[in-house]
PDB file of C-alpha atoms in Angstrom:
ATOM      1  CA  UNK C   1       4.488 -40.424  20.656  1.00 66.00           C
ATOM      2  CA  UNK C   2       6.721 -38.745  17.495  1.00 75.00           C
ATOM      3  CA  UNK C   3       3.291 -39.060  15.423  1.00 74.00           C
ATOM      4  CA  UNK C   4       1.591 -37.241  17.594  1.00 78.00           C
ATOM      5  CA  UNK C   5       4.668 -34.605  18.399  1.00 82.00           C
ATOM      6  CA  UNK C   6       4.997 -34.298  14.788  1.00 81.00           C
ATOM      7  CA  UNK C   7       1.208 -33.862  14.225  1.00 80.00           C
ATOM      8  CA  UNK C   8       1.414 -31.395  17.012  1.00 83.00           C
ATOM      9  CA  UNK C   9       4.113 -29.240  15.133  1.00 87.00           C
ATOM     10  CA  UNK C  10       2.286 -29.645  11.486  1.00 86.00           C
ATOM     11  CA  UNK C  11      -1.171 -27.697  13.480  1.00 86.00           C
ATOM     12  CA  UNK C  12       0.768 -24.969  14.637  1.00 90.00           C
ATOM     13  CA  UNK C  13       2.569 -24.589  11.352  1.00 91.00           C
ATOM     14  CA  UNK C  14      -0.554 -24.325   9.744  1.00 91.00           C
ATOM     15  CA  UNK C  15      -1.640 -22.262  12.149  1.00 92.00           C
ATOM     16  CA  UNK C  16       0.642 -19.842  11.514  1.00 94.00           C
ATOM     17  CA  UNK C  17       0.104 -20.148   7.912  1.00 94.00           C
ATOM     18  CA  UNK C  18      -3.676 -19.412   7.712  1.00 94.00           C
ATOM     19  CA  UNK C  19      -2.863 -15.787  10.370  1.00 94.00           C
ATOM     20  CA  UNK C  20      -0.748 -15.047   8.176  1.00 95.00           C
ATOM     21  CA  UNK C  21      -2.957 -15.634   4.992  1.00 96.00           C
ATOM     22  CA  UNK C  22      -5.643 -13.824   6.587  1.00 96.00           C
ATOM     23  CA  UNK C  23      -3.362 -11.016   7.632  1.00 95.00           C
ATOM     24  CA  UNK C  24      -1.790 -10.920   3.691  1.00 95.00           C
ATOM     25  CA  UNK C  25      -5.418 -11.252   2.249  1.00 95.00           C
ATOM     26  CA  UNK C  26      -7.823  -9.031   5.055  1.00 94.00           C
ATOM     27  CA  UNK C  27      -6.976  -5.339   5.255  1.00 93.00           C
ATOM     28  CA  UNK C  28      -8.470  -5.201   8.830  1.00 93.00           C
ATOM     29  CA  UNK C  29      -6.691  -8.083  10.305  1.00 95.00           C
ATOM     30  CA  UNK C  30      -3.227  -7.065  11.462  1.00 93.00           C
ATOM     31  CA  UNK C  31      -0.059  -8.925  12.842  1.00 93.00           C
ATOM     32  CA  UNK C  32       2.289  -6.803  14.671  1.00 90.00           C
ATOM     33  CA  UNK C  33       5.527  -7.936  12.910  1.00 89.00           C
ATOM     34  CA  UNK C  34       7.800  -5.725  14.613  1.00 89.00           C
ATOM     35  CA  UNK C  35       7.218  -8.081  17.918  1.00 82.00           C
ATOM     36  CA  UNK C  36       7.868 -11.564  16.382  1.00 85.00           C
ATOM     37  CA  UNK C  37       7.776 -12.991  19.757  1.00 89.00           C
ATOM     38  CA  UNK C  38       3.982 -11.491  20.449  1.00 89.00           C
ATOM     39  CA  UNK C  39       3.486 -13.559  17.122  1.00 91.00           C
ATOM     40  CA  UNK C  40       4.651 -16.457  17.970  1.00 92.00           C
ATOM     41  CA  UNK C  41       2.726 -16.300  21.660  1.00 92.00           C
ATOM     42  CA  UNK C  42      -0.934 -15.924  18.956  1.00 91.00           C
ATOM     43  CA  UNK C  43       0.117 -19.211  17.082  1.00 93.00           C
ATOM     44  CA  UNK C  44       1.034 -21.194  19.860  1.00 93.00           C
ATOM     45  CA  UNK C  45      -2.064 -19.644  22.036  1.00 91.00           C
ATOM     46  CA  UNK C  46      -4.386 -19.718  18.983  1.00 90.00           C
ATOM     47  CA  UNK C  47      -3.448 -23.562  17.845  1.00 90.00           C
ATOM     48  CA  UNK C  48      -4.006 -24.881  21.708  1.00 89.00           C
ATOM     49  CA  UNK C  49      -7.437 -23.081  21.657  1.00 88.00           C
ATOM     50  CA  UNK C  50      -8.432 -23.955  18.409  1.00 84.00           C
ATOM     51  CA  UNK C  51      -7.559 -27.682  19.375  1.00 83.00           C
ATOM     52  CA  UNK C  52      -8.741 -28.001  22.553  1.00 83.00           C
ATOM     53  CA  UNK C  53     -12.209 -26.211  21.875  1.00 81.00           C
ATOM     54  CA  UNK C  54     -13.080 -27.986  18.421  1.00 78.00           C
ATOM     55  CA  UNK C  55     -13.764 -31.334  20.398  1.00 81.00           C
ATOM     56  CA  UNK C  56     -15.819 -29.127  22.915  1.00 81.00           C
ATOM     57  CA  UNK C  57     -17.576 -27.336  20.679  1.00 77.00           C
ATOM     58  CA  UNK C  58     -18.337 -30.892  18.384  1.00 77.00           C
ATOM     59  CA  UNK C  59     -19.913 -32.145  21.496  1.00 82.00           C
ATOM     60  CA  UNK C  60     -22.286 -28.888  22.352  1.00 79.00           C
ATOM     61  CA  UNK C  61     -23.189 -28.831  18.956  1.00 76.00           C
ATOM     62  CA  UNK C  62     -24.023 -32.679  18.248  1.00 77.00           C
ATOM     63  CA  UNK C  63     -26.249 -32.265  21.502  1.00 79.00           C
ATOM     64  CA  UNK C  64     -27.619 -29.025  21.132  1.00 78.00           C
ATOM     65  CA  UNK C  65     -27.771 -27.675  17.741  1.00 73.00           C
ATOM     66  CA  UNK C  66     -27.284 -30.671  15.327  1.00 75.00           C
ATOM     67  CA  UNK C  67     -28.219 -28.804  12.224  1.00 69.00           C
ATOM     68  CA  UNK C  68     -24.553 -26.723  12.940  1.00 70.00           C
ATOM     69  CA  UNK C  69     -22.328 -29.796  12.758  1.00 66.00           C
ATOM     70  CA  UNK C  70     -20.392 -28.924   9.537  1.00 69.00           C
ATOM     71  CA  UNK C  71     -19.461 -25.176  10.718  1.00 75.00           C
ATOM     72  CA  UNK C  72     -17.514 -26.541  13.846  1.00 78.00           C
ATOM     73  CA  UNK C  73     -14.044 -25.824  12.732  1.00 82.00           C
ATOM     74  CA  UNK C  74     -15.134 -22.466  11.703  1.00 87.00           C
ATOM     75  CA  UNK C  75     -16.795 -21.682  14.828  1.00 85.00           C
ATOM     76  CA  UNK C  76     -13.557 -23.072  16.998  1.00 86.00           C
ATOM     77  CA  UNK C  77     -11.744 -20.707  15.095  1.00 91.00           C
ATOM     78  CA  UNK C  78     -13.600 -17.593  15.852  1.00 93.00           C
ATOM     79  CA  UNK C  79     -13.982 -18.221  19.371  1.00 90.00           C
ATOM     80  CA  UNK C  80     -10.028 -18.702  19.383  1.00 92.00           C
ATOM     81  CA  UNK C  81      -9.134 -15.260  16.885  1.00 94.00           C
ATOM     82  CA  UNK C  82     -11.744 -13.915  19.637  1.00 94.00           C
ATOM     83  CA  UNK C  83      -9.444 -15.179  22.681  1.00 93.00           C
ATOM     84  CA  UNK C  84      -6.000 -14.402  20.949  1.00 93.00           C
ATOM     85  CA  UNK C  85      -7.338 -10.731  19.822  1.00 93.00           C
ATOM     86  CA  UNK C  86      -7.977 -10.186  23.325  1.00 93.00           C
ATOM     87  CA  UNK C  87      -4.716 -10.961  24.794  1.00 90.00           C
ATOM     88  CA  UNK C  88      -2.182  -7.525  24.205  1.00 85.00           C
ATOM     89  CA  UNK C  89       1.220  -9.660  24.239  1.00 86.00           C
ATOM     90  CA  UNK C  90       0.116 -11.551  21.140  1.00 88.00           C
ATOM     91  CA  UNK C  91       0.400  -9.095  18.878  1.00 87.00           C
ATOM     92  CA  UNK C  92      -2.649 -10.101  16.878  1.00 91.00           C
ATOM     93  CA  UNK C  93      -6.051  -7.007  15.853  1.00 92.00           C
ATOM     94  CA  UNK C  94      -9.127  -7.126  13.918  1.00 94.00           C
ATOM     95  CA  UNK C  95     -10.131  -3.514  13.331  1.00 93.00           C
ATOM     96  CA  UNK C  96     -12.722  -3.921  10.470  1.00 91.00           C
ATOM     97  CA  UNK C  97     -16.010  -5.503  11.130  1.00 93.00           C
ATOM     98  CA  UNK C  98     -16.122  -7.584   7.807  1.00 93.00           C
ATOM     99  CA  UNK C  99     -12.511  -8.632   9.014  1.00 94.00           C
ATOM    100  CA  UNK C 100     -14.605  -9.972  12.177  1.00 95.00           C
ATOM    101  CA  UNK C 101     -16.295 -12.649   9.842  1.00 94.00           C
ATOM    102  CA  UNK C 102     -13.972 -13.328   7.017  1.00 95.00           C
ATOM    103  CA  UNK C 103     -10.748 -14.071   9.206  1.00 95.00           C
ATOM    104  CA  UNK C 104     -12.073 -17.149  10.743  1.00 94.00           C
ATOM    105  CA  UNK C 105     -13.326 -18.578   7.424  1.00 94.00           C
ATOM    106  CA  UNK C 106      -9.354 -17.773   5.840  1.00 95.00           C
ATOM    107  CA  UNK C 107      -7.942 -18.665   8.517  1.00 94.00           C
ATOM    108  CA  UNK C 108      -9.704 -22.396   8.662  1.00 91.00           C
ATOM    109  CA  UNK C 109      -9.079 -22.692   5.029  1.00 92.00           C
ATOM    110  CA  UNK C 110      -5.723 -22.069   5.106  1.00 93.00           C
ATOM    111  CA  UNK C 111      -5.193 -23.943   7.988  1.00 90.00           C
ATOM    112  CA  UNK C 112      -7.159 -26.845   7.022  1.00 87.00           C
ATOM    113  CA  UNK C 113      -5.701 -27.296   3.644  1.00 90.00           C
ATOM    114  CA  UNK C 114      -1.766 -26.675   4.875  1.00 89.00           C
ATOM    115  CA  UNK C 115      -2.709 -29.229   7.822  1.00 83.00           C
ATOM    116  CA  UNK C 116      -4.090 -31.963   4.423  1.00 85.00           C
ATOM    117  CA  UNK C 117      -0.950 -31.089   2.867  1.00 87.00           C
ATOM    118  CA  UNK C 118       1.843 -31.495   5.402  1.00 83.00           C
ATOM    119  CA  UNK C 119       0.720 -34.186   7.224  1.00 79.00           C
ATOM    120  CA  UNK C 120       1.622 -37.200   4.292  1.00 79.00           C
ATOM    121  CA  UNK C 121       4.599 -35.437   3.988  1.00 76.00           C
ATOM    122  CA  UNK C 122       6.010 -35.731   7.322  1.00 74.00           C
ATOM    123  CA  UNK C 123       3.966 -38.426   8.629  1.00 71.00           C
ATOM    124  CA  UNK C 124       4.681 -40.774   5.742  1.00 67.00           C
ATOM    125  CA  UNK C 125       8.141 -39.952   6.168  1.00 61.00           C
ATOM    126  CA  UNK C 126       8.143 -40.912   9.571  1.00 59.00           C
ATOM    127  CA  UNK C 127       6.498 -44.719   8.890  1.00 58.00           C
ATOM    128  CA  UNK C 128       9.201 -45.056   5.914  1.00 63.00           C
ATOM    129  CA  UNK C 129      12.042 -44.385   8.778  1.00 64.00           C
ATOM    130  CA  UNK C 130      10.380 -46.380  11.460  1.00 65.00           C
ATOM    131  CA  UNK C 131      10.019 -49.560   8.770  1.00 65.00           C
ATOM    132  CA  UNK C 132      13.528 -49.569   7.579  1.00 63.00           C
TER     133      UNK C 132
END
C-alpha cells in the first residue's frame, strides 16, 4: 500500500513537472500562476485522467487500431490537456494551435522521464527501510 501511495505521489509530481515544462518551453500554453490553487486542481485532475484513460485507451487501441500502440501515452495525454483546458478553475490554456500538438508530446516527455527518474529514488528507498 506505501508503494503504491508513493508511486501515486511520484505521477503527480511529474505531472506537474512536464505542465510546467511545457508551459516554460510553449509560448501558447499558459498556467495561471497567480491562482496556485487552480494549478494544483490541473495536476491533480490531469494525473487521474491521464492514469485512468492510458489503460482505456491501451485496450481500444490493441483492439481497434493496433498499428497505434506505441503513441498511447501521448494520446492519453492529449485527451487529458483537452479535459483539464476545459475546466475554468484549473487555471490551465492553450491559445496557439501548434501549442495544441506540441504540449502533449512535452508534456509526456517530461513526465515520462521525471516518473523513470524518481521512482528508484523513492521506491528503492522504501525496500532499504522496509528490509532493515
Amino acid at each position: 500500500m506505501i508503494t503504491f501511495l508513493i508511486r501515486a505521489a511520484i505521477f503527480v509530481v511529474s505531472a506537474a513537472v512536464g505542465l510546467i515544462a511545457a508551459d516554460l518551453i510553449l509560448p501558447g500554453f499558459h498556467i495561471d500562476w497567480s491562482d496556485w490553487w487552480g494549478f494544483v486542481l490541473a495536476v491533480v485532475i490531469f494525473a487521474v485522467i491521464q492514469s485512468v484513460l492510458a489503460p482505456w485507451v491501451f485496450k481500444m487501441t490493441r483492439r481497434h487500431a493496433p498499428a497505434f500502440l506505441g503513441g498511447i501515452g501521448i494520446i492519453a495525454t492529449f485527451v487529458a490537456i483537452v479535459i483539464v483546458v476545459l475546466i475554468p478553475q484549473a487555471g490551465l490554456g492553450i491559445s496557439d494551435p501548434v501549442a495544441w500538438f506540441l504540449a502533449p508530446v512535452i508534456v509526456w516527455i517530461v513526465t515520462a522521464l521525471a516518473t523513470w527518474l524518481l521512482q528508484p529514488l523513492f521506491i528503492k528507498k522504501k525496500v532499504t527501510e522496509r528490509r532493515a
